[in-house]
mmCIF file of C-alpha atoms in Angstrom:
data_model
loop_
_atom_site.group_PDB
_atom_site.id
_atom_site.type_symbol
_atom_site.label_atom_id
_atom_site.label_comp_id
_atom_site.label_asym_id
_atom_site.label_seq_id
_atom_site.Cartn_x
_atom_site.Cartn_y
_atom_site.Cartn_z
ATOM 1 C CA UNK M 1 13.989 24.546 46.945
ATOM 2 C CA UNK M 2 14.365 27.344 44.280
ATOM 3 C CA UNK M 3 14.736 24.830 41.776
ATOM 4 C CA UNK M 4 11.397 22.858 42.306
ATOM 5 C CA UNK M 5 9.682 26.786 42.531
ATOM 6 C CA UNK M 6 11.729 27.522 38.960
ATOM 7 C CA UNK M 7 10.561 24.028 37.605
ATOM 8 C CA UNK M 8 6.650 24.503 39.120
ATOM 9 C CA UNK M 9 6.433 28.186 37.522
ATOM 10 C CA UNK M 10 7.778 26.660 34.254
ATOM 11 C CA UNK M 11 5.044 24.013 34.486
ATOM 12 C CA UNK M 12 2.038 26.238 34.781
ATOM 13 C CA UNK M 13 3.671 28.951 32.327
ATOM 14 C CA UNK M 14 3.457 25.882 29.826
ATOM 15 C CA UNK M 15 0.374 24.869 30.805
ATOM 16 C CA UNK M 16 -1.277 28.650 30.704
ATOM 17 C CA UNK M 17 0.316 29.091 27.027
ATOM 18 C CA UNK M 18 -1.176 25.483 26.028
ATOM 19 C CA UNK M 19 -4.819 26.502 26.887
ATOM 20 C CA UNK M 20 -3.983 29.562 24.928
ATOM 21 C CA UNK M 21 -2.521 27.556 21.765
ATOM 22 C CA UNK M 22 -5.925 25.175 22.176
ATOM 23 C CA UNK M 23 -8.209 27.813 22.873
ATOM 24 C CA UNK M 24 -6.751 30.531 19.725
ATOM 25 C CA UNK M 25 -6.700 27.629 17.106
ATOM 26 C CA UNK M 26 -9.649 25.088 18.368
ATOM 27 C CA UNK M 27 -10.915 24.499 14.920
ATOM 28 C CA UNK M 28 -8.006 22.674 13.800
ATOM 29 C CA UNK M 29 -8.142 20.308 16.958
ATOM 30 C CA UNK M 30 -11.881 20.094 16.256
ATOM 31 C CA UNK M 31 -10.974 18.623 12.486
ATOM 32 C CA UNK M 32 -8.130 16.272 14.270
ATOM 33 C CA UNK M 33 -10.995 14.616 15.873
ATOM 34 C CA UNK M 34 -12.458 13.120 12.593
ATOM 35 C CA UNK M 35 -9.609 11.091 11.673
ATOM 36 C CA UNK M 36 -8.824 10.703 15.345
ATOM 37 C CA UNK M 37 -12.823 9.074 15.457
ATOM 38 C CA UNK M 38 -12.420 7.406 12.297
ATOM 39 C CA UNK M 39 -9.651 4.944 13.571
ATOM 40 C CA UNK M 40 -10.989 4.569 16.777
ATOM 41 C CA UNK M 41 -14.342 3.288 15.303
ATOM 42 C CA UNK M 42 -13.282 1.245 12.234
ATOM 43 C CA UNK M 43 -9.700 0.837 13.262
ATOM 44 C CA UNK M 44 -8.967 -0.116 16.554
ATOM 45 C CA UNK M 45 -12.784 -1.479 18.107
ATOM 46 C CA UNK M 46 -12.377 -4.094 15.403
ATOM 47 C CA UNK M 47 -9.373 -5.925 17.005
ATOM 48 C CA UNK M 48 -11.458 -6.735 19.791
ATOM 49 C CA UNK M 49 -13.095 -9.418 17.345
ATOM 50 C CA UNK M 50 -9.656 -10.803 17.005
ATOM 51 C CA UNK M 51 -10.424 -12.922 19.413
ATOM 52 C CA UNK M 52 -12.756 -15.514 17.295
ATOM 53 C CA UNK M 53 -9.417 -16.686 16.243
ATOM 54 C CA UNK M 54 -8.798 -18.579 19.323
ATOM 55 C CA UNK M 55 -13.035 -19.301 19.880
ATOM 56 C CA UNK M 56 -15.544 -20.812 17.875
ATOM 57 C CA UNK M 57 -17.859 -18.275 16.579
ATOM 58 C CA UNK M 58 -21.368 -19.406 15.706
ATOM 59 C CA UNK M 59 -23.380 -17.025 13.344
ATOM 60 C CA UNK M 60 -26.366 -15.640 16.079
ATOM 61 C CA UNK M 61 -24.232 -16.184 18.971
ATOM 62 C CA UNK M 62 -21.721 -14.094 21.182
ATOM 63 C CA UNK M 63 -19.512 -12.120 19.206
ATOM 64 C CA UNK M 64 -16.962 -13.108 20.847
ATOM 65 C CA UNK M 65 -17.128 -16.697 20.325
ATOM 66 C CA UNK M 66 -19.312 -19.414 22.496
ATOM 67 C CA UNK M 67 -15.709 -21.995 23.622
ATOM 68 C CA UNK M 68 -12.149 -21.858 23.538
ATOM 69 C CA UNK M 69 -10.777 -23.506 20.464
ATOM 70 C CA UNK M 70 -6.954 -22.332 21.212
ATOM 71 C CA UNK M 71 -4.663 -22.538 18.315
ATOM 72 C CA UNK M 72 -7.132 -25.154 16.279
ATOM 73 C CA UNK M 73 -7.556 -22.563 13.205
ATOM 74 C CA UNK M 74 -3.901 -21.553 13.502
ATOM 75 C CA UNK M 75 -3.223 -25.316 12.688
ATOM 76 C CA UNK M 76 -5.798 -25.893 10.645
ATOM 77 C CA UNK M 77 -4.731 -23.352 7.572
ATOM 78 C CA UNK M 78 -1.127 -24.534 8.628
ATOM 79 C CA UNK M 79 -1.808 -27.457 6.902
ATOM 80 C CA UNK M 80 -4.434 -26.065 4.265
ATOM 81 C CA UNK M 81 -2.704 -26.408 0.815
ATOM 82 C CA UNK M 82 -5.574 -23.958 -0.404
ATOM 83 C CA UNK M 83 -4.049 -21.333 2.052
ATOM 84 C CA UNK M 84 -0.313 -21.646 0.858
ATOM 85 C CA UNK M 85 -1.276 -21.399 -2.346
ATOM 86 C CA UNK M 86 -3.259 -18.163 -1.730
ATOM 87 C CA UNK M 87 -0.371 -17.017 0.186
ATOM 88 C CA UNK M 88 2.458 -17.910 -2.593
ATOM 89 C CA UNK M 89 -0.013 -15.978 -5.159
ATOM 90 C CA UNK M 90 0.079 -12.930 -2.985
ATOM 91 C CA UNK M 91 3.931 -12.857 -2.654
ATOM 92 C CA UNK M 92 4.243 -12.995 -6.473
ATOM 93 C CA UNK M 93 1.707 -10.810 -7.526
ATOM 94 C CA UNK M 94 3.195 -8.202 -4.700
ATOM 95 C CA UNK M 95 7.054 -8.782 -4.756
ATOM 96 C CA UNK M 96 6.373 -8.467 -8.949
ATOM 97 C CA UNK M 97 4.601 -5.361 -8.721
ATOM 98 C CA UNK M 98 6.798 -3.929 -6.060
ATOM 99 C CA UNK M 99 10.045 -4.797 -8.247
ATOM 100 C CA UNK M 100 8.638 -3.635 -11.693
ATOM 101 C CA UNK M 101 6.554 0.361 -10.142
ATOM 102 C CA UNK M 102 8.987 1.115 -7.453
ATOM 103 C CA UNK M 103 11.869 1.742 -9.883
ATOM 104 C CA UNK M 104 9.586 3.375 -12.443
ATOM 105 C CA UNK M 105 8.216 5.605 -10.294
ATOM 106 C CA UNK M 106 11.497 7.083 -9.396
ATOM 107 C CA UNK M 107 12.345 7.138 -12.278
ATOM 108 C CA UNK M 108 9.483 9.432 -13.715
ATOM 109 C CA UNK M 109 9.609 11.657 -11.144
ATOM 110 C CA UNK M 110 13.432 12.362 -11.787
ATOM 111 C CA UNK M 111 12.149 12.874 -15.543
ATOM 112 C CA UNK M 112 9.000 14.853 -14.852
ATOM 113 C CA UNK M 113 11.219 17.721 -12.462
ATOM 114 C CA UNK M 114 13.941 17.565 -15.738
ATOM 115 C CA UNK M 115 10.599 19.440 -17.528
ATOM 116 C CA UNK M 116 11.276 23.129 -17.764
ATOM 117 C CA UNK M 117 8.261 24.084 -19.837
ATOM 118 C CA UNK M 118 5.500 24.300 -17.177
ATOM 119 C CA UNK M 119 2.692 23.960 -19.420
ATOM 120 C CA UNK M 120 3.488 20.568 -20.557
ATOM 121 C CA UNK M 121 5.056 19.796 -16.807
ATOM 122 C CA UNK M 122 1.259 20.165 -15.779
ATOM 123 C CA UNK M 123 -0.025 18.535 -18.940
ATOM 124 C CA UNK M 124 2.293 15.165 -18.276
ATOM 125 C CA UNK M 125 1.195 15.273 -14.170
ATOM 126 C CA UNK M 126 -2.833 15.355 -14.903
ATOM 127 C CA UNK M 127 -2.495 12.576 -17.356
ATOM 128 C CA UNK M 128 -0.705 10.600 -15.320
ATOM 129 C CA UNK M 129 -2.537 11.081 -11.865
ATOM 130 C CA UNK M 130 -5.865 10.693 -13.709
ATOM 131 C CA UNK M 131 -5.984 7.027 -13.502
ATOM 132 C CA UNK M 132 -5.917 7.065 -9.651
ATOM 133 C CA UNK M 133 -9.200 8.587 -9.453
ATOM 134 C CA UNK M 134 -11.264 5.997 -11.635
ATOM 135 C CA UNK M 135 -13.119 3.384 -9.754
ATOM 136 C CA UNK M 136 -11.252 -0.034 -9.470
ATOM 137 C CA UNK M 137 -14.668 -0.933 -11.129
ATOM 138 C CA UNK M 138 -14.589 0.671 -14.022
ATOM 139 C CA UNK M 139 -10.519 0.218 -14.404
ATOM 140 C CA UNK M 140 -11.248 -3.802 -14.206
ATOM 141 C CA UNK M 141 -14.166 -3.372 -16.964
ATOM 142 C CA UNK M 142 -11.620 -1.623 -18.930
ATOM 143 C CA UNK M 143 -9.113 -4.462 -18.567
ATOM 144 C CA UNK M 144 -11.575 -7.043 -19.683
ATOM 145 C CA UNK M 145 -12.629 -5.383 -22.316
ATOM 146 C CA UNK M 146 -9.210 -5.140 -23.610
ATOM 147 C CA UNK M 147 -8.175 -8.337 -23.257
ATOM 148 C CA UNK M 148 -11.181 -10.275 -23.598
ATOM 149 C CA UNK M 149 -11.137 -12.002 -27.201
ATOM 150 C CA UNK M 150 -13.034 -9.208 -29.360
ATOM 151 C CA UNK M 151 -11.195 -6.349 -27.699
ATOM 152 C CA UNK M 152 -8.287 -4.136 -28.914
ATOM 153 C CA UNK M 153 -5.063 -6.568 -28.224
ATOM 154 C CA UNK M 154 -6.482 -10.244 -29.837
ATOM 155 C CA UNK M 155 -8.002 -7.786 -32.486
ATOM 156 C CA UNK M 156 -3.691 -6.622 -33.460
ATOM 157 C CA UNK M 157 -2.976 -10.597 -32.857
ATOM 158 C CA UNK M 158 -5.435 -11.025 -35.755
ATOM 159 C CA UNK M 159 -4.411 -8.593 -38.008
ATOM 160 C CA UNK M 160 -0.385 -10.001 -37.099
ATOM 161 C CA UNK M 161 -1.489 -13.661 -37.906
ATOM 162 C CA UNK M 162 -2.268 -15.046 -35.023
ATOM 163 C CA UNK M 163 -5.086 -16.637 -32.715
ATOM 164 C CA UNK M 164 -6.965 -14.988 -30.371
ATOM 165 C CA UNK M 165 -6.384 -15.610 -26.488
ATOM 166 C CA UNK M 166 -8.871 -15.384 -24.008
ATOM 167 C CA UNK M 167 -6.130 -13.513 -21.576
ATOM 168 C CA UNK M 168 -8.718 -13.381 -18.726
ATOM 169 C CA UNK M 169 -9.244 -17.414 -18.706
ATOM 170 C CA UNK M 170 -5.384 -18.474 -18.529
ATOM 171 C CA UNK M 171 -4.320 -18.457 -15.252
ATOM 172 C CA UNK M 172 -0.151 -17.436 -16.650
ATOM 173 C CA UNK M 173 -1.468 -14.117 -17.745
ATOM 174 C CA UNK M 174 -2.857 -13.209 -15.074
ATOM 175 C CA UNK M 175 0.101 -11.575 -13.298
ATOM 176 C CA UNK M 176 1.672 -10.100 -16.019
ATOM 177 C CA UNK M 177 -2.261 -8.346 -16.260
ATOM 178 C CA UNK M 178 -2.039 -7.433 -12.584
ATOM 179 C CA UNK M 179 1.284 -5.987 -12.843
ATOM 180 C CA UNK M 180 0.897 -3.569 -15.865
ATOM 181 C CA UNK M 181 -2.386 -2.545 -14.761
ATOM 182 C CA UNK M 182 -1.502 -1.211 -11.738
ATOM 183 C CA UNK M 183 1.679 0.611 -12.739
ATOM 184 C CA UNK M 184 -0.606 2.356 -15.004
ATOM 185 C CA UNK M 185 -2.949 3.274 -12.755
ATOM 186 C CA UNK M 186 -0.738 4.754 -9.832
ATOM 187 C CA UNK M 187 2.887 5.376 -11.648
ATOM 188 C CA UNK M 188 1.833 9.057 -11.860
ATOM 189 C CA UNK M 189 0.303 9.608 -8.401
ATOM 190 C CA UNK M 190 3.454 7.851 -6.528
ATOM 191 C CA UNK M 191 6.123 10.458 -7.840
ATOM 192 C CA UNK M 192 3.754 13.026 -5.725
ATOM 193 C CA UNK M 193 6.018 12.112 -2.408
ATOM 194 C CA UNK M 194 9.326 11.801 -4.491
ATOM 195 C CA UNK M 195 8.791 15.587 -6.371
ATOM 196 C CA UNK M 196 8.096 17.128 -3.337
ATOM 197 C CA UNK M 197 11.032 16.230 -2.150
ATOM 198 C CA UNK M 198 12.916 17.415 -4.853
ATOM 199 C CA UNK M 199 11.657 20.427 -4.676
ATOM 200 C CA UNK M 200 13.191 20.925 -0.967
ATOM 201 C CA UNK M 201 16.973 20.625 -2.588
ATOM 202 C CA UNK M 202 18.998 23.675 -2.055
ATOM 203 C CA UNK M 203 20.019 25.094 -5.907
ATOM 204 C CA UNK M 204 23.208 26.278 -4.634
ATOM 205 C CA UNK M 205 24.148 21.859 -4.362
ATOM 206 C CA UNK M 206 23.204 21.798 -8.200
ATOM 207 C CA UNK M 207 25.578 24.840 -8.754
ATOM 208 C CA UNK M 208 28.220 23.853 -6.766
ATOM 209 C CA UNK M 209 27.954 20.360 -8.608
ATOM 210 C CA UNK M 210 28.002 22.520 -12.029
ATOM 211 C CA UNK M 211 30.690 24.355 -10.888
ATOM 212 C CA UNK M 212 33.272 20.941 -10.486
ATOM 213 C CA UNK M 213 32.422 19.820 -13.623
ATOM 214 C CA UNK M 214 28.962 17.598 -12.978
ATOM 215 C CA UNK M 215 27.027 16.930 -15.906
ATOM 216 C CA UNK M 216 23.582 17.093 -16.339
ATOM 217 C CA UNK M 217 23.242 12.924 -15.227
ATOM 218 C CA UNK M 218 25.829 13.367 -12.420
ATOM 219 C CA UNK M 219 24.151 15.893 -10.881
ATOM 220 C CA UNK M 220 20.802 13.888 -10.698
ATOM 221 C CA UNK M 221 23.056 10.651 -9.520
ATOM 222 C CA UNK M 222 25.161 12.981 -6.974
ATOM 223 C CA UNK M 223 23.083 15.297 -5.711
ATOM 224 C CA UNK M 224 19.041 14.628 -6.547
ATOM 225 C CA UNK M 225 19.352 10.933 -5.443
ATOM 226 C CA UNK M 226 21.135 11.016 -2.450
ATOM 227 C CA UNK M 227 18.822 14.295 -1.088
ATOM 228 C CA UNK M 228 15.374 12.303 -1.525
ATOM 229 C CA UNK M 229 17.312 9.028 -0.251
ATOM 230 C CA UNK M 230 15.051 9.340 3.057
ATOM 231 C CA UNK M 231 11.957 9.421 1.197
ATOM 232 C CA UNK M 232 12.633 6.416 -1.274
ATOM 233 C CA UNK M 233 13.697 4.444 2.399
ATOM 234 C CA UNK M 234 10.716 5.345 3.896
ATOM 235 C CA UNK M 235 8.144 4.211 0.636
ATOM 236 C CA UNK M 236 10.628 1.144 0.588
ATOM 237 C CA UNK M 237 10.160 0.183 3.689
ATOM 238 C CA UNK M 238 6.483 0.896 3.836
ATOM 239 C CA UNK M 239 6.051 -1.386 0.411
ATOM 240 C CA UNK M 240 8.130 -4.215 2.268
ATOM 241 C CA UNK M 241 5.503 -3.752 5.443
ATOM 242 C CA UNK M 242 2.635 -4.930 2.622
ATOM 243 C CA UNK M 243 4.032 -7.638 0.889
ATOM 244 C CA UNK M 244 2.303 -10.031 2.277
ATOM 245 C CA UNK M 245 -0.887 -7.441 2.709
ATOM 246 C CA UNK M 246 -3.309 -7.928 0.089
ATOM 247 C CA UNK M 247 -5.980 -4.942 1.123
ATOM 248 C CA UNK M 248 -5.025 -2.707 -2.028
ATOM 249 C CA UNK M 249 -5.693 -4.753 -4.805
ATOM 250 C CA UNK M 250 -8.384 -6.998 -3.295
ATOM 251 C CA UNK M 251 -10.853 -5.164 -4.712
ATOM 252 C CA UNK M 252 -8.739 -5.738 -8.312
ATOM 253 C CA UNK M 253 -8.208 -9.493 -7.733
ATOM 254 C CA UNK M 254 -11.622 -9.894 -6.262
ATOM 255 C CA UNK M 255 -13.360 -8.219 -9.598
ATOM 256 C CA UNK M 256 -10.921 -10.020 -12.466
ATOM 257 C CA UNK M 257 -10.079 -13.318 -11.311
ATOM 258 C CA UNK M 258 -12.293 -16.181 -11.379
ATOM 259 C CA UNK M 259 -12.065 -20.419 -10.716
ATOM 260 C CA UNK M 260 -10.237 -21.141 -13.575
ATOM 261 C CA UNK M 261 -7.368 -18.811 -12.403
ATOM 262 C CA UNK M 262 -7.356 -19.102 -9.092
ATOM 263 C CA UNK M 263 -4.253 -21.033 -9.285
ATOM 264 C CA UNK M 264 -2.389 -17.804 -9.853
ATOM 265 C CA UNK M 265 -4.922 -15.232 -8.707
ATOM 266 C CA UNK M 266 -6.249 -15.757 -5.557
ATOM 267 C CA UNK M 267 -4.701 -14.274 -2.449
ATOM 268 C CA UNK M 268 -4.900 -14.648 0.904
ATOM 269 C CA UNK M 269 -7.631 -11.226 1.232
ATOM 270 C CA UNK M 270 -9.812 -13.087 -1.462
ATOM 271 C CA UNK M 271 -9.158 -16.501 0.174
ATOM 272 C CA UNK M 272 -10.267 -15.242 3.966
ATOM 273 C CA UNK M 273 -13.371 -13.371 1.765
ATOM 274 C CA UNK M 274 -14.394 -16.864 0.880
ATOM 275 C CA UNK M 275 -14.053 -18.252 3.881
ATOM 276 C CA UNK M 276 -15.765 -16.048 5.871
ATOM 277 C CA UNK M 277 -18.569 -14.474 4.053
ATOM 278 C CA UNK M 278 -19.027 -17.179 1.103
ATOM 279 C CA UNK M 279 -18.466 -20.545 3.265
ATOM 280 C CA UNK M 280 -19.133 -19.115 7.287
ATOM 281 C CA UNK M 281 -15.939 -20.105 8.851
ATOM 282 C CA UNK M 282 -15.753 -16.714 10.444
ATOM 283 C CA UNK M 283 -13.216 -18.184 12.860
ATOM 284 C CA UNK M 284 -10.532 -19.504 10.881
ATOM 285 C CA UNK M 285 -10.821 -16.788 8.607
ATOM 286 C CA UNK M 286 -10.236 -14.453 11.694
ATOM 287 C CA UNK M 287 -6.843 -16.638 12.096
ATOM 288 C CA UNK M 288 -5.721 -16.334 8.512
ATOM 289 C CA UNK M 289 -6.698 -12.652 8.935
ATOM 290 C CA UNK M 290 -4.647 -11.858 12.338
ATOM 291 C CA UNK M 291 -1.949 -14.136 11.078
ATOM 292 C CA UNK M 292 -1.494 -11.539 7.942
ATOM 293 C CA UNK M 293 -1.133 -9.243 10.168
ATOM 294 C CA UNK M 294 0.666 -10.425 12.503
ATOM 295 C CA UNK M 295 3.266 -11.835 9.828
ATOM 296 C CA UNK M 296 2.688 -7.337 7.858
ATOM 297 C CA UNK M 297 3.955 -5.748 10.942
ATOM 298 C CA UNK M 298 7.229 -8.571 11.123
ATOM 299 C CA UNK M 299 8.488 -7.320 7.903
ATOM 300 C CA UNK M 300 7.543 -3.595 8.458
ATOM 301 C CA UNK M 301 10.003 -3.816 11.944
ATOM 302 C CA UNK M 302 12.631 -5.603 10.418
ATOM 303 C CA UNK M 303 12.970 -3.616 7.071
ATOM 304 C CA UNK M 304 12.754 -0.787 9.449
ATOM 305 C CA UNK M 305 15.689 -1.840 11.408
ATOM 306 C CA UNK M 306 17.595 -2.724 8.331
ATOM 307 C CA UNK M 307 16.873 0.413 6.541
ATOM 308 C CA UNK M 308 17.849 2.330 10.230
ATOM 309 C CA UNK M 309 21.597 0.085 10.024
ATOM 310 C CA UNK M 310 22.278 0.447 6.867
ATOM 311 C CA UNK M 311 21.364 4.002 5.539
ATOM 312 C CA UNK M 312 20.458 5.999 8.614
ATOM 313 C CA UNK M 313 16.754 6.364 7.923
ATOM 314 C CA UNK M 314 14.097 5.147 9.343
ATOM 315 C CA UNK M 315 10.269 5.650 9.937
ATOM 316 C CA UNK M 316 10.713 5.380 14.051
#
């Protein structure tokens, strides 16, 4: 009986001190509520129009779809050598780009904390963040315009010898273009996570590593590597959940490629764009949409579980 009394007081102490956390720092739950709206409204409403997948949606009509159509568009891009092809290009282009920053990135951020001048630590960081912040627009202009047949690169082929190549036209260049592009463009803003973390390492590990004979390369192997080891697991893993995502570099793919290279450049985000706002097959691009997804969060689980079995860290 004292026990339920101890366990009752404890409840409404807890519940008195809560209303006094919420009511001393409101403002920050009032700004929680923006993001908290955000995903609510553009994130989580819009799966309720998941359901066209399995109904026949007519433009004018329910929004929800006027007949049951079951599994129909499921089969139908099953068999849809247009889809598999879209779906092949976005496994490339991903797996490739994953392979060639991931690796890169680390490996500038280990070189970027081995700066001791601060000045030029700063210089090096602005530089290379800066290309995050320009407009996919204006970073695909830029690419055409280097590439096309008057522009910087066919104008060194010339002065080398050789004939200009219309890079943009050939649908072989186009991942290799992809690729380099976009380690440019984010290699400095993904070593944000990885020097933060470095900056959490006890200095007393670096002495003691000093102090057994460590050189300067052993010490980043042995001790810098192993202390951000849960932050390169959880980018991993979070890389692996988006292989087969496309919603990043849409917007890329969507403003460089074009018919003659869609045999290497489209993916499935441009192919369900076609679909459903160039062609009207709303439903089955729904499918192909909601199969993505379904197919993201496979891979996210099991590299989670993986990662969780065979290094201890996980994201959940």
């Amino acid at each position: 009986m004292n026990r339920k009394k101890d366990l009752s007081t404890v409840s409404l102490a807890g519940k008195g001190s809560m209303k006094k956390y919420l009511k001393k720092y409101w403002q920050y739950y009032l700004l929680l509520l923006i993001p908290i709206v955000y995903y609510i409204i553009f994130r989580y409403v819009p799966m309720a129009g998941n359901i066209i997948a399995f109904r026949r949606y007519r433009a004018g009509h329910s929004i929800f779809g006027d007949e049951w159509s079951g599994l129909k568009y499921f089969r139908q891009f099953v068999a849809d050598k247009t889809f598999w092809r879209a779906f092949r290009n976005t496994l490339v282009l991903n797996i490739s780009y994953l392979l060639v920053r991931f690796p890169l990135t680390l490996i500038f951020a280990l070189l970027l904390n081995e700066i001791k001048a601060l000045w030029w630590k700063k210089f090096v960081q602005t530089v290379s963040y800066l290309p995050h912040f320009i407009s996919m627009v204006i970073v695909t202009g830029m690419i055409r315009e280097l590439v096309s047949t008057t522009g910087p690169i066919n104008h060194l082929i010339e002065l080398l010898g050789g004939t200009p190549v219309s890079f943009i036209a050939f649908p072989k260049y186009f991942s290799s273009i992809f690729v380099i592009s976009g380690v440019w463009q984010s290699l400095g803003w993904g070593t944000i996570l990885y020097l933060a973390a470095i900056s959490g390492i006890n200095p007393s590990l670096y002495e003691a590593a000093a102090v057994d004979g460590a050189n300067h390369f052993q010490r980043v192997w042995h001790v810098t590597i192993p202390c951000i080891l849960p932050t390169i697991t959880t980018l991993l893993i979070l890389d692996i959940g988006g292989l087969v995502g496309s919603g990043a570099s849409f917007e890329k793919v969507f403003l460089l490629y074009n018919p003659m290279t869609y045999e290497k450049a489209d993916i499935i985000s441009t192919f369900v764009f076609r679909l459903g706002l160039g062609s009207g097959n709303y439903s089955y691009a729904t499918a192909v949409g909601l199969f993505e997804a379904v197919l993201n969060l496979t891979l996210l689980t099991f590299a989670n579980k993986l990662s969780k079995k065979l290094s201890g860290s996980s994201l959940w």
